[in-house]
PDB file of N, CA and C in Angstrom:
ATOM      1  N   MET R   1     -20.838  13.257   0.265  1.00 52.00           N
ATOM      2  CA  MET R   1     -20.345  13.718  -1.022  1.00 52.00           C
ATOM      3  C   MET R   1     -21.227  13.158  -2.135  1.00 52.00           C
ATOM      4  N   LYS R   2     -21.584  14.018  -3.067  1.00 62.00           N
ATOM      5  CA  LYS R   2     -22.318  13.576  -4.245  1.00 62.00           C
ATOM      6  C   LYS R   2     -21.390  12.707  -5.081  1.00 62.00           C
ATOM      7  N   THR R   3     -21.870  11.552  -5.523  1.00 84.00           N
ATOM      8  CA  THR R   3     -20.993  10.616  -6.214  1.00 84.00           C
ATOM      9  C   THR R   3     -21.154  10.616  -7.723  1.00 84.00           C
ATOM     10  N   ARG R   4     -21.931  11.558  -8.245  1.00 93.00           N
ATOM     11  CA  ARG R   4     -22.157  11.595  -9.692  1.00 93.00           C
ATOM     12  C   ARG R   4     -22.536  13.003 -10.100  1.00 93.00           C
ATOM     13  N   SER R   5     -22.010  13.441 -11.217  1.00 94.00           N
ATOM     14  CA  SER R   5     -22.369  14.765 -11.724  1.00 94.00           C
ATOM     15  C   SER R   5     -23.676  14.700 -12.498  1.00 94.00           C
ATOM     16  N   ALA R   6     -24.170  15.865 -12.861  1.00 94.00           N
ATOM     17  CA  ALA R   6     -25.309  15.933 -13.774  1.00 94.00           C
ATOM     18  C   ALA R   6     -24.876  15.364 -15.131  1.00 94.00           C
ATOM     19  N   ASN R   7     -25.817  15.006 -15.960  1.00 96.00           N
ATOM     20  CA  ASN R   7     -25.497  14.434 -17.267  1.00 96.00           C
ATOM     21  C   ASN R   7     -24.810  15.421 -18.198  1.00 96.00           C
ATOM     22  N   PHE R   8     -25.196  16.685 -18.137  1.00 97.00           N
ATOM     23  CA  PHE R   8     -24.656  17.680 -19.057  1.00 97.00           C
ATOM     24  C   PHE R   8     -23.999  18.809 -18.272  1.00 97.00           C
ATOM     25  N   GLN R   9     -22.851  19.280 -18.774  1.00 96.00           N
ATOM     26  CA  GLN R   9     -22.172  20.438 -18.225  1.00 96.00           C
ATOM     27  C   GLN R   9     -22.001  21.426 -19.372  1.00 96.00           C
ATOM     28  N   ILE R  10     -22.656  22.574 -19.272  1.00 96.00           N
ATOM     29  CA  ILE R  10     -22.642  23.585 -20.322  1.00 96.00           C
ATOM     30  C   ILE R  10     -21.720  24.711 -19.880  1.00 96.00           C
ATOM     31  N   GLU R  11     -20.632  24.895 -20.613  1.00 94.00           N
ATOM     32  CA  GLU R  11     -19.597  25.853 -20.202  1.00 94.00           C
ATOM     33  C   GLU R  11     -20.172  27.223 -19.866  1.00 94.00           C
ATOM     34  N   SER R  12     -21.053  27.728 -20.702  1.00 95.00           N
ATOM     35  CA  SER R  12     -21.590  29.077 -20.487  1.00 95.00           C
ATOM     36  C   SER R  12     -22.478  29.175 -19.244  1.00 95.00           C
ATOM     37  N   GLU R  13     -22.888  28.052 -18.706  1.00 96.00           N
ATOM     38  CA  GLU R  13     -23.739  28.042 -17.511  1.00 96.00           C
ATOM     39  C   GLU R  13     -22.959  27.721 -16.239  1.00 96.00           C
ATOM     40  N   MET R  14     -21.657  27.521 -16.386  1.00 94.00           N
ATOM     41  CA  MET R  14     -20.834  27.108 -15.249  1.00 94.00           C
ATOM     42  C   MET R  14     -19.827  28.193 -14.887  1.00 94.00           C
ATOM     43  N   ALA R  15     -19.638  28.388 -13.608  1.00 92.00           N
ATOM     44  CA  ALA R  15     -18.612  29.318 -13.144  1.00 92.00           C
ATOM     45  C   ALA R  15     -17.249  28.627 -13.181  1.00 92.00           C
ATOM     46  N   TRP R  16     -16.214  29.403 -13.394  1.00 96.00           N
ATOM     47  CA  TRP R  16     -14.847  28.907 -13.235  1.00 96.00           C
ATOM     48  C   TRP R  16     -14.500  29.054 -11.761  1.00 96.00           C
ATOM     49  N   GLU R  17     -13.859  28.054 -11.186  1.00 94.00           N
ATOM     50  CA  GLU R  17     -13.422  28.165  -9.795  1.00 94.00           C
ATOM     51  C   GLU R  17     -11.905  28.321  -9.765  1.00 94.00           C
ATOM     52  N   LYS R  18     -11.438  29.149  -8.862  1.00 95.00           N
ATOM     53  CA  LYS R  18     -10.003  29.380  -8.743  1.00 95.00           C
ATOM     54  C   LYS R  18      -9.343  28.161  -8.117  1.00 95.00           C
ATOM     55  N   ALA R  19      -8.347  27.623  -8.798  1.00 94.00           N
ATOM     56  CA  ALA R  19      -7.580  26.499  -8.266  1.00 94.00           C
ATOM     57  C   ALA R  19      -6.366  27.023  -7.503  1.00 94.00           C
ATOM     58  N   ARG R  20      -5.695  28.003  -8.094  1.00 93.00           N
ATOM     59  CA  ARG R  20      -4.586  28.738  -7.472  1.00 93.00           C
ATOM     60  C   ARG R  20      -4.317  29.953  -8.344  1.00 93.00           C
ATOM     61  N   GLU R  21      -3.335  30.751  -7.999  1.00 96.00           N
ATOM     62  CA  GLU R  21      -3.076  31.991  -8.734  1.00 96.00           C
ATOM     63  C   GLU R  21      -2.826  31.703 -10.216  1.00 96.00           C
ATOM     64  N   GLY R  22      -3.648  32.317 -11.079  1.00 97.00           N
ATOM     65  CA  GLY R  22      -3.490  32.165 -12.517  1.00 97.00           C
ATOM     66  C   GLY R  22      -4.056  30.881 -13.096  1.00 97.00           C
ATOM     67  N   ILE R  23      -4.749  30.101 -12.267  1.00 98.00           N
ATOM     68  CA  ILE R  23      -5.285  28.808 -12.713  1.00 98.00           C
ATOM     69  C   ILE R  23      -6.738  28.687 -12.258  1.00 98.00           C
ATOM     70  N   GLN R  24      -7.627  28.379 -13.218  1.00 98.00           N
ATOM     71  CA  GLN R  24      -9.050  28.175 -12.930  1.00 98.00           C
ATOM     72  C   GLN R  24      -9.478  26.830 -13.498  1.00 98.00           C
ATOM     73  N   ARG R  25     -10.558  26.273 -12.949  1.00 97.00           N
ATOM     74  CA  ARG R  25     -11.030  24.989 -13.458  1.00 97.00           C
ATOM     75  C   ARG R  25     -12.559  24.920 -13.485  1.00 97.00           C
ATOM     76  N   GLN R  26     -13.030  24.036 -14.352  1.00 97.00           N
ATOM     77  CA  GLN R  26     -14.439  23.648 -14.414  1.00 97.00           C
ATOM     78  C   GLN R  26     -14.475  22.128 -14.384  1.00 97.00           C
ATOM     79  N   ILE R  27     -15.284  21.574 -13.496  1.00 96.00           N
ATOM     80  CA  ILE R  27     -15.448  20.121 -13.437  1.00 96.00           C
ATOM     81  C   ILE R  27     -16.519  19.742 -14.454  1.00 96.00           C
ATOM     82  N   MET R  28     -16.115  18.941 -15.435  1.00 97.00           N
ATOM     83  CA  MET R  28     -16.968  18.662 -16.586  1.00 97.00           C
ATOM     84  C   MET R  28     -17.711  17.338 -16.514  1.00 97.00           C
ATOM     85  N   GLY R  29     -17.538  16.593 -15.445  1.00 95.00           N
ATOM     86  CA  GLY R  29     -18.275  15.345 -15.268  1.00 95.00           C
ATOM     87  C   GLY R  29     -17.496  14.393 -14.389  1.00 95.00           C
ATOM     88  N   TYR R  30     -18.235  13.604 -13.594  1.00 96.00           N
ATOM     89  CA  TYR R  30     -17.567  12.654 -12.707  1.00 96.00           C
ATOM     90  C   TYR R  30     -18.552  11.639 -12.152  1.00 96.00           C
ATOM     91  N   ASP R  31     -17.980  10.524 -11.713  1.00 95.00           N
ATOM     92  CA  ASP R  31     -18.635   9.579 -10.820  1.00 95.00           C
ATOM     93  C   ASP R  31     -17.529   9.073  -9.901  1.00 95.00           C
ATOM     94  N   GLY R  32     -17.764   8.025  -9.170  1.00 92.00           N
ATOM     95  CA  GLY R  32     -16.758   7.564  -8.225  1.00 92.00           C
ATOM     96  C   GLY R  32     -15.473   7.070  -8.857  1.00 92.00           C
ATOM     97  N   GLN R  33     -15.533   6.682 -10.124  1.00 94.00           N
ATOM     98  CA  GLN R  33     -14.380   6.077 -10.795  1.00 94.00           C
ATOM     99  C   GLN R  33     -13.644   6.992 -11.752  1.00 94.00           C
ATOM    100  N   LEU R  34     -14.251   8.132 -12.138  1.00 96.00           N
ATOM    101  CA  LEU R  34     -13.701   8.945 -13.223  1.00 96.00           C
ATOM    102  C   LEU R  34     -14.045  10.410 -13.012  1.00 96.00           C
ATOM    103  N   MET R  35     -13.128  11.299 -13.404  1.00 96.00           N
ATOM    104  CA  MET R  35     -13.415  12.733 -13.361  1.00 96.00           C
ATOM    105  C   MET R  35     -12.746  13.407 -14.561  1.00 96.00           C
ATOM    106  N   LEU R  36     -13.477  14.335 -15.188  1.00 98.00           N
ATOM    107  CA  LEU R  36     -12.983  15.132 -16.305  1.00 98.00           C
ATOM    108  C   LEU R  36     -12.999  16.591 -15.869  1.00 98.00           C
ATOM    109  N   VAL R  37     -11.843  17.272 -15.996  1.00 97.00           N
ATOM    110  CA  VAL R  37     -11.709  18.643 -15.519  1.00 97.00           C
ATOM    111  C   VAL R  37     -11.049  19.492 -16.594  1.00 97.00           C
ATOM    112  N   LYS R  38     -11.644  20.653 -16.886  1.00 98.00           N
ATOM    113  CA  LYS R  38     -11.054  21.627 -17.806  1.00 98.00           C
ATOM    114  C   LYS R  38     -10.298  22.647 -16.959  1.00 98.00           C
ATOM    115  N   VAL R  39      -9.035  22.909 -17.311  1.00 98.00           N
ATOM    116  CA  VAL R  39      -8.194  23.788 -16.515  1.00 98.00           C
ATOM    117  C   VAL R  39      -7.633  24.886 -17.413  1.00 98.00           C
ATOM    118  N   LYS R  40      -7.835  26.140 -17.007  1.00 98.00           N
ATOM    119  CA  LYS R  40      -7.378  27.294 -17.775  1.00 98.00           C
ATOM    120  C   LYS R  40      -6.207  27.948 -17.050  1.00 98.00           C
ATOM    121  N   PHE R  41      -5.093  28.130 -17.767  1.00 98.00           N
ATOM    122  CA  PHE R  41      -3.878  28.716 -17.212  1.00 98.00           C
ATOM    123  C   PHE R  41      -3.570  30.061 -17.854  1.00 98.00           C
ATOM    124  N   GLU R  42      -3.158  31.022 -17.052  1.00 98.00           N
ATOM    125  CA  GLU R  42      -2.577  32.263 -17.555  1.00 98.00           C
ATOM    126  C   GLU R  42      -1.093  32.014 -17.800  1.00 98.00           C
ATOM    127  N   LYS R  43      -0.501  32.774 -18.705  1.00 98.00           N
ATOM    128  CA  LYS R  43       0.929  32.657 -18.969  1.00 98.00           C
ATOM    129  C   LYS R  43       1.701  32.855 -17.668  1.00 98.00           C
ATOM    130  N   GLY R  44       2.645  31.976 -17.410  1.00 98.00           N
ATOM    131  CA  GLY R  44       3.475  32.062 -16.220  1.00 98.00           C
ATOM    132  C   GLY R  44       2.925  31.347 -15.004  1.00 98.00           C
ATOM    133  N   ALA R  45       1.677  30.916 -15.057  1.00 98.00           N
ATOM    134  CA  ALA R  45       1.089  30.198 -13.910  1.00 98.00           C
ATOM    135  C   ALA R  45       1.799  28.855 -13.730  1.00 98.00           C
ATOM    136  N   VAL R  46       1.916  28.463 -12.469  1.00 98.00           N
ATOM    137  CA  VAL R  46       2.641  27.239 -12.149  1.00 98.00           C
ATOM    138  C   VAL R  46       1.717  26.239 -11.460  1.00 98.00           C
ATOM    139  N   GLY R  47       1.657  25.056 -12.019  1.00 96.00           N
ATOM    140  CA  GLY R  47       1.019  23.930 -11.350  1.00 96.00           C
ATOM    141  C   GLY R  47       2.089  23.319 -10.454  1.00 96.00           C
ATOM    142  N   THR R  48       2.109  23.737  -9.205  1.00 95.00           N
ATOM    143  CA  THR R  48       3.155  23.349  -8.265  1.00 95.00           C
ATOM    144  C   THR R  48       3.314  21.836  -8.214  1.00 95.00           C
ATOM    145  N   ALA R  49       4.557  21.379  -8.124  1.00 95.00           N
ATOM    146  CA  ALA R  49       4.834  19.940  -8.050  1.00 95.00           C
ATOM    147  C   ALA R  49       4.067  19.309  -6.895  1.00 95.00           C
ATOM    148  N   HIS R  50       3.402  18.205  -7.183  1.00 95.00           N
ATOM    149  CA  HIS R  50       2.597  17.508  -6.187  1.00 95.00           C
ATOM    150  C   HIS R  50       2.441  16.050  -6.610  1.00 95.00           C
ATOM    151  N   GLU R  51       1.847  15.269  -5.753  1.00 95.00           N
ATOM    152  CA  GLU R  51       1.554  13.873  -6.081  1.00 95.00           C
ATOM    153  C   GLU R  51       0.209  13.504  -5.478  1.00 95.00           C
ATOM    154  N   HIS R  52      -0.435  12.528  -6.059  1.00 95.00           N
ATOM    155  CA  HIS R  52      -1.710  12.016  -5.560  1.00 95.00           C
ATOM    156  C   HIS R  52      -1.854  10.573  -6.018  1.00 95.00           C
ATOM    157  N   TYR R  53      -2.727   9.839  -5.358  1.00 95.00           N
ATOM    158  CA  TYR R  53      -2.864   8.410  -5.651  1.00 95.00           C
ATOM    159  C   TYR R  53      -3.669   8.121  -6.913  1.00 95.00           C
ATOM    160  N   HIS R  54      -4.222   9.141  -7.543  1.00 96.00           N
ATOM    161  CA  HIS R  54      -5.044   8.960  -8.745  1.00 96.00           C
ATOM    162  C   HIS R  54      -4.170   8.752  -9.982  1.00 96.00           C
ATOM    163  N   SER R  55      -4.662   7.978 -10.939  1.00 97.00           N
ATOM    164  CA  SER R  55      -4.095   7.969 -12.283  1.00 97.00           C
ATOM    165  C   SER R  55      -4.589   9.242 -12.962  1.00 97.00           C
ATOM    166  N   GLN R  56      -3.739   9.850 -13.783  1.00 98.00           N
ATOM    167  CA  GLN R  56      -4.119  11.087 -14.466  1.00 98.00           C
ATOM    168  C   GLN R  56      -3.639  11.030 -15.909  1.00 98.00           C
ATOM    169  N   ALA R  57      -4.483  11.481 -16.819  1.00 98.00           N
ATOM    170  CA  ALA R  57      -4.097  11.692 -18.209  1.00 98.00           C
ATOM    171  C   ALA R  57      -4.544  13.099 -18.572  1.00 98.00           C
ATOM    172  N   THR R  58      -3.667  13.855 -19.214  1.00 98.00           N
ATOM    173  CA  THR R  58      -3.934  15.250 -19.544  1.00 98.00           C
ATOM    174  C   THR R  58      -3.743  15.466 -21.029  1.00 98.00           C
ATOM    175  N   PHE R  59      -4.664  16.209 -21.642  1.00 98.00           N
ATOM    176  CA  PHE R  59      -4.621  16.579 -23.050  1.00 98.00           C
ATOM    177  C   PHE R  59      -4.464  18.086 -23.149  1.00 98.00           C
ATOM    178  N   ILE R  60      -3.529  18.546 -23.972  1.00 98.00           N
ATOM    179  CA  ILE R  60      -3.310  19.989 -24.143  1.00 98.00           C
ATOM    180  C   ILE R  60      -4.219  20.471 -25.276  1.00 98.00           C
ATOM    181  N   VAL R  61      -5.193  21.312 -24.923  1.00 98.00           N
ATOM    182  CA  VAL R  61      -6.132  21.870 -25.902  1.00 98.00           C
ATOM    183  C   VAL R  61      -5.510  23.075 -26.590  1.00 98.00           C
ATOM    184  N   SER R  62      -4.917  23.969 -25.787  1.00 98.00           N
ATOM    185  CA  SER R  62      -4.298  25.183 -26.321  1.00 98.00           C
ATOM    186  C   SER R  62      -3.181  25.611 -25.384  1.00 98.00           C
ATOM    187  N   GLY R  63      -2.329  26.487 -25.870  1.00 98.00           N
ATOM    188  CA  GLY R  63      -1.224  26.987 -25.074  1.00 98.00           C
ATOM    189  C   GLY R  63       0.005  26.090 -25.182  1.00 98.00           C
ATOM    190  N   VAL R  64       1.041  26.465 -24.417  1.00 98.00           N
ATOM    191  CA  VAL R  64       2.285  25.702 -24.373  1.00 98.00           C
ATOM    192  C   VAL R  64       2.651  25.530 -22.905  1.00 98.00           C
ATOM    193  N   PHE R  65       2.996  24.300 -22.524  1.00 98.00           N
ATOM    194  CA  PHE R  65       3.259  23.956 -21.130  1.00 98.00           C
ATOM    195  C   PHE R  65       4.545  23.156 -21.010  1.00 98.00           C
ATOM    196  N   GLU R  66       5.315  23.459 -19.979  1.00 98.00           N
ATOM    197  CA  GLU R  66       6.460  22.633 -19.637  1.00 98.00           C
ATOM    198  C   GLU R  66       6.033  21.734 -18.484  1.00 98.00           C
ATOM    199  N   PHE R  67       5.960  20.440 -18.744  1.00 98.00           N
ATOM    200  CA  PHE R  67       5.557  19.457 -17.741  1.00 98.00           C
ATOM    201  C   PHE R  67       6.769  18.689 -17.257  1.00 98.00           C
ATOM    202  N   HIS R  68       6.729  18.310 -15.989  1.00 97.00           N
ATOM    203  CA  HIS R  68       7.741  17.396 -15.468  1.00 97.00           C
ATOM    204  C   HIS R  68       7.049  16.315 -14.645  1.00 97.00           C
ATOM    205  N   THR R  69       7.543  15.099 -14.821  1.00 96.00           N
ATOM    206  CA  THR R  69       7.065  13.965 -14.033  1.00 96.00           C
ATOM    207  C   THR R  69       8.144  12.893 -14.017  1.00 96.00           C
ATOM    208  N   GLU R  70       8.298  12.283 -12.886  1.00 92.00           N
ATOM    209  CA  GLU R  70       9.245  11.187 -12.713  1.00 92.00           C
ATOM    210  C   GLU R  70      10.631  11.516 -13.277  1.00 92.00           C
ATOM    211  N   GLY R  71      11.107  12.730 -13.018  1.00 92.00           N
ATOM    212  CA  GLY R  71      12.449  13.128 -13.420  1.00 92.00           C
ATOM    213  C   GLY R  71      12.605  13.522 -14.878  1.00 92.00           C
ATOM    214  N   GLU R  72      11.521  13.542 -15.635  1.00 96.00           N
ATOM    215  CA  GLU R  72      11.573  13.896 -17.055  1.00 96.00           C
ATOM    216  C   GLU R  72      10.807  15.192 -17.284  1.00 96.00           C
ATOM    217  N   THR R  73      11.337  16.077 -18.131  1.00 97.00           N
ATOM    218  CA  THR R  73      10.688  17.344 -18.455  1.00 97.00           C
ATOM    219  C   THR R  73      10.525  17.443 -19.963  1.00 97.00           C
ATOM    220  N   ARG R  74       9.311  17.844 -20.386  1.00 98.00           N
ATOM    221  CA  ARG R  74       9.020  18.029 -21.813  1.00 98.00           C
ATOM    222  C   ARG R  74       8.144  19.248 -22.002  1.00 98.00           C
ATOM    223  N   VAL R  75       8.288  19.909 -23.151  1.00 98.00           N
ATOM    224  CA  VAL R  75       7.393  21.002 -23.530  1.00 98.00           C
ATOM    225  C   VAL R  75       6.286  20.393 -24.383  1.00 98.00           C
ATOM    226  N   LEU R  76       5.030  20.652 -23.972  1.00 98.00           N
ATOM    227  CA  LEU R  76       3.867  20.096 -24.663  1.00 98.00           C
ATOM    228  C   LEU R  76       3.040  21.206 -25.283  1.00 98.00           C
ATOM    229  N   ARG R  77       2.485  20.911 -26.444  1.00 98.00           N
ATOM    230  CA  ARG R  77       1.709  21.864 -27.241  1.00 98.00           C
ATOM    231  C   ARG R  77       0.339  21.269 -27.577  1.00 98.00           C
ATOM    232  N   PRO R  78      -0.547  22.068 -28.182  1.00 98.00           N
ATOM    233  CA  PRO R  78      -1.882  21.543 -28.518  1.00 98.00           C
ATOM    234  C   PRO R  78      -1.802  20.216 -29.274  1.00 98.00           C
ATOM    235  N   GLY R  79      -2.627  19.284 -28.816  1.00 98.00           N
ATOM    236  CA  GLY R  79      -2.665  17.947 -29.410  1.00 98.00           C
ATOM    237  C   GLY R  79      -1.812  16.939 -28.668  1.00 98.00           C
ATOM    238  N   ASP R  80      -0.893  17.414 -27.801  1.00 98.00           N
ATOM    239  CA  ASP R  80      -0.045  16.513 -27.020  1.00 98.00           C
ATOM    240  C   ASP R  80      -0.767  16.071 -25.755  1.00 98.00           C
ATOM    241  N   GLY R  81      -0.215  15.068 -25.115  1.00 98.00           N
ATOM    242  CA  GLY R  81      -0.784  14.573 -23.870  1.00 98.00           C
ATOM    243  C   GLY R  81       0.295  14.041 -22.954  1.00 98.00           C
ATOM    244  N   ILE R  82      -0.094  13.796 -21.722  1.00 98.00           N
ATOM    245  CA  ILE R  82       0.811  13.237 -20.727  1.00 98.00           C
ATOM    246  C   ILE R  82       0.024  12.285 -19.834  1.00 98.00           C
ATOM    247  N   TYR R  83       0.646  11.157 -19.525  1.00 97.00           N
ATOM    248  CA  TYR R  83       0.097  10.224 -18.543  1.00 97.00           C
ATOM    249  C   TYR R  83       0.901  10.384 -17.269  1.00 97.00           C
ATOM    250  N   ILE R  84       0.223  10.465 -16.137  1.00 97.00           N
ATOM    251  CA  ILE R  84       0.871  10.613 -14.840  1.00 97.00           C
ATOM    252  C   ILE R  84       0.432   9.437 -13.967  1.00 97.00           C
ATOM    253  N   ALA R  85       1.400   8.616 -13.609  1.00 97.00           N
ATOM    254  CA  ALA R  85       1.121   7.427 -12.811  1.00 97.00           C
ATOM    255  C   ALA R  85       0.733   7.813 -11.385  1.00 97.00           C
ATOM    256  N   PRO R  86      -0.016   6.960 -10.713  1.00 97.00           N
ATOM    257  CA  PRO R  86      -0.347   7.220  -9.313  1.00 97.00           C
ATOM    258  C   PRO R  86       0.923   7.458  -8.487  1.00 97.00           C
ATOM    259  N   ASP R  87       0.851   8.440  -7.599  1.00 97.00           N
ATOM    260  CA  ASP R  87       1.930   8.786  -6.671  1.00 97.00           C
ATOM    261  C   ASP R  87       3.180   9.348  -7.337  1.00 97.00           C
ATOM    262  N   ALA R  88       3.136   9.669  -8.631  1.00 97.00           N
ATOM    263  CA  ALA R  88       4.284  10.266  -9.314  1.00 97.00           C
ATOM    264  C   ALA R  88       4.309  11.774  -9.032  1.00 97.00           C
ATOM    265  N   LEU R  89       5.467  12.287  -8.653  1.00 97.00           N
ATOM    266  CA  LEU R  89       5.626  13.721  -8.462  1.00 97.00           C
ATOM    267  C   LEU R  89       5.562  14.392  -9.834  1.00 97.00           C
ATOM    268  N   HIS R  90       4.709  15.411  -9.971  1.00 97.00           N
ATOM    269  CA  HIS R  90       4.530  16.076 -11.260  1.00 97.00           C
ATOM    270  C   HIS R  90       4.092  17.522 -11.071  1.00 97.00           C
ATOM    271  N   GLY R  91       4.259  18.315 -12.118  1.00 97.00           N
ATOM    272  CA  GLY R  91       3.833  19.711 -12.115  1.00 97.00           C
ATOM    273  C   GLY R  91       4.073  20.300 -13.489  1.00 97.00           C
ATOM    274  N   CYS R  92       3.704  21.567 -13.649  1.00 98.00           N
ATOM    275  CA  CYS R  92       3.899  22.217 -14.943  1.00 98.00           C
ATOM    276  C   CYS R  92       4.021  23.722 -14.780  1.00 98.00           C
ATOM    277  N   THR R  93       4.574  24.342 -15.815  1.00 98.00           N
ATOM    278  CA  THR R  93       4.625  25.793 -15.934  1.00 98.00           C
ATOM    279  C   THR R  93       4.001  26.151 -17.266  1.00 98.00           C
ATOM    280  N   CYS R  94       3.108  27.135 -17.253  1.00 98.00           N
ATOM    281  CA  CYS R  94       2.442  27.571 -18.483  1.00 98.00           C
ATOM    282  C   CYS R  94       3.324  28.596 -19.192  1.00 98.00           C
ATOM    283  N   LEU R  95       3.810  28.245 -20.383  1.00 98.00           N
ATOM    284  CA  LEU R  95       4.671  29.128 -21.165  1.00 98.00           C
ATOM    285  C   LEU R  95       3.868  30.069 -22.057  1.00 98.00           C
ATOM    286  N   GLU R  96       2.712  29.625 -22.525  1.00 98.00           N
ATOM    287  CA  GLU R  96       1.752  30.435 -23.291  1.00 98.00           C
ATOM    288  C   GLU R  96       0.366  30.066 -22.778  1.00 98.00           C
ATOM    289  N   ALA R  97      -0.456  31.067 -22.459  1.00 98.00           N
ATOM    290  CA  ALA R  97      -1.783  30.823 -21.877  1.00 98.00           C
ATOM    291  C   ALA R  97      -2.519  29.730 -22.641  1.00 98.00           C
ATOM    292  N   GLY R  98      -3.229  28.895 -21.903  1.00 98.00           N
ATOM    293  CA  GLY R  98      -3.922  27.801 -22.564  1.00 98.00           C
ATOM    294  C   GLY R  98      -4.854  27.029 -21.659  1.00 98.00           C
ATOM    295  N   VAL R  99      -5.390  25.949 -22.238  1.00 98.00           N
ATOM    296  CA  VAL R  99      -6.372  25.104 -21.572  1.00 98.00           C
ATOM    297  C   VAL R  99      -5.932  23.644 -21.648  1.00 98.00           C
ATOM    298  N   LEU R 100      -6.088  22.961 -20.524  1.00 98.00           N
ATOM    299  CA  LEU R 100      -5.824  21.531 -20.436  1.00 98.00           C
ATOM    300  C   LEU R 100      -7.118  20.801 -20.126  1.00 98.00           C
ATOM    301  N   ILE R 101      -7.200  19.542 -20.537  1.00 98.00           N
ATOM    302  CA  ILE R 101      -8.262  18.653 -20.103  1.00 98.00           C
ATOM    303  C   ILE R 101      -7.594  17.564 -19.268  1.00 98.00           C
ATOM    304  N   ASP R 102      -7.928  17.528 -17.983  1.00 98.00           N
ATOM    305  CA  ASP R 102      -7.402  16.522 -17.067  1.00 98.00           C
ATOM    306  C   ASP R 102      -8.447  15.443 -16.837  1.00 98.00           C
ATOM    307  N   THR R 103      -8.014  14.199 -16.838  1.00 98.00           N
ATOM    308  CA  THR R 103      -8.875  13.095 -16.426  1.00 98.00           C
ATOM    309  C   THR R 103      -8.204  12.407 -15.243  1.00 98.00           C
ATOM    310  N   PHE R 104      -9.020  11.994 -14.298  1.00 97.00           N
ATOM    311  CA  PHE R 104      -8.528  11.330 -13.092  1.00 97.00           C
ATOM    312  C   PHE R 104      -9.343  10.067 -12.838  1.00 97.00           C
ATOM    313  N   SER R 105      -8.663   9.060 -12.306  1.00 96.00           N
ATOM    314  CA  SER R 105      -9.339   7.866 -11.837  1.00 96.00           C
ATOM    315  C   SER R 105      -8.640   7.417 -10.567  1.00 96.00           C
ATOM    316  N   PRO R 106      -9.369   7.240  -9.486  1.00 95.00           N
ATOM    317  CA  PRO R 106     -10.790   7.547  -9.326  1.00 95.00           C
ATOM    318  C   PRO R 106     -11.018   9.055  -9.210  1.00 95.00           C
ATOM    319  N   VAL R 107     -12.252   9.418  -8.908  1.00 93.00           N
ATOM    320  CA  VAL R 107     -12.642  10.816  -8.779  1.00 93.00           C
ATOM    321  C   VAL R 107     -11.728  11.539  -7.790  1.00 93.00           C
ATOM    322  N   ARG R 108     -11.427  12.809  -8.080  1.00 93.00           N
ATOM    323  CA  ARG R 108     -10.701  13.674  -7.138  1.00 93.00           C
ATOM    324  C   ARG R 108     -11.725  14.269  -6.182  1.00 93.00           C
ATOM    325  N   ALA R 109     -12.026  13.582  -5.117  1.00 90.00           N
ATOM    326  CA  ALA R 109     -13.032  14.041  -4.158  1.00 90.00           C
ATOM    327  C   ALA R 109     -12.649  15.393  -3.570  1.00 90.00           C
ATOM    328  N   ASP R 110     -11.346  15.690  -3.502  1.00 89.00           N
ATOM    329  CA  ASP R 110     -10.902  16.972  -2.951  1.00 89.00           C
ATOM    330  C   ASP R 110     -11.281  18.150  -3.851  1.00 89.00           C
ATOM    331  N   PHE R 111     -11.652  17.899  -5.101  1.00 91.00           N
ATOM    332  CA  PHE R 111     -12.085  18.971  -6.006  1.00 91.00           C
ATOM    333  C   PHE R 111     -13.568  19.304  -5.824  1.00 91.00           C
ATOM    334  N   LEU R 112     -14.323  18.436  -5.199  1.00 89.00           N
ATOM    335  CA  LEU R 112     -15.779  18.629  -5.074  1.00 89.00           C
ATOM    336  C   LEU R 112     -16.094  19.457  -3.852  1.00 89.00           C
ATOM    337  N   LYS R 113     -17.007  20.379  -4.026  1.00 76.00           N
ATOM    338  CA  LYS R 113     -17.462  21.197  -2.902  1.00 76.00           C
ATOM    339  C   LYS R 113     -18.253  20.308  -1.943  1.00 76.00           C
ATOM    340  N   LYS R 114     -18.077  20.571  -0.706  1.00 55.00           N
ATOM    341  CA  LYS R 114     -18.741  19.748   0.299  1.00 55.00           C
ATOM    342  C   LYS R 114     -20.076  20.329   0.682  1.00 55.00           C
TER     343      LYS R 114
END
């Protein structure tokens, strides 16, 4: 596995990869300790509840999302954020199409092409 991304990621030069139905992502930079991912959601798309050992912080760039984690549910809008602790069950539903910026530590190796 490559342990470091290129220095620059130019959106117009990068393909979006399908994460699941109605959800696409671009990996915007990573090394073994950190990963930045841009995620685009269509209205109604669901980030199915899941858990992983990574710490995650997410920033809402655009759109409206209903997030749930650790038994709490909130509607988040542009400028809001959420911290997701390691191993916490979490997910979201996109109420209005939008874009999220996800950060993970350590790197989500499962997101990298082999």
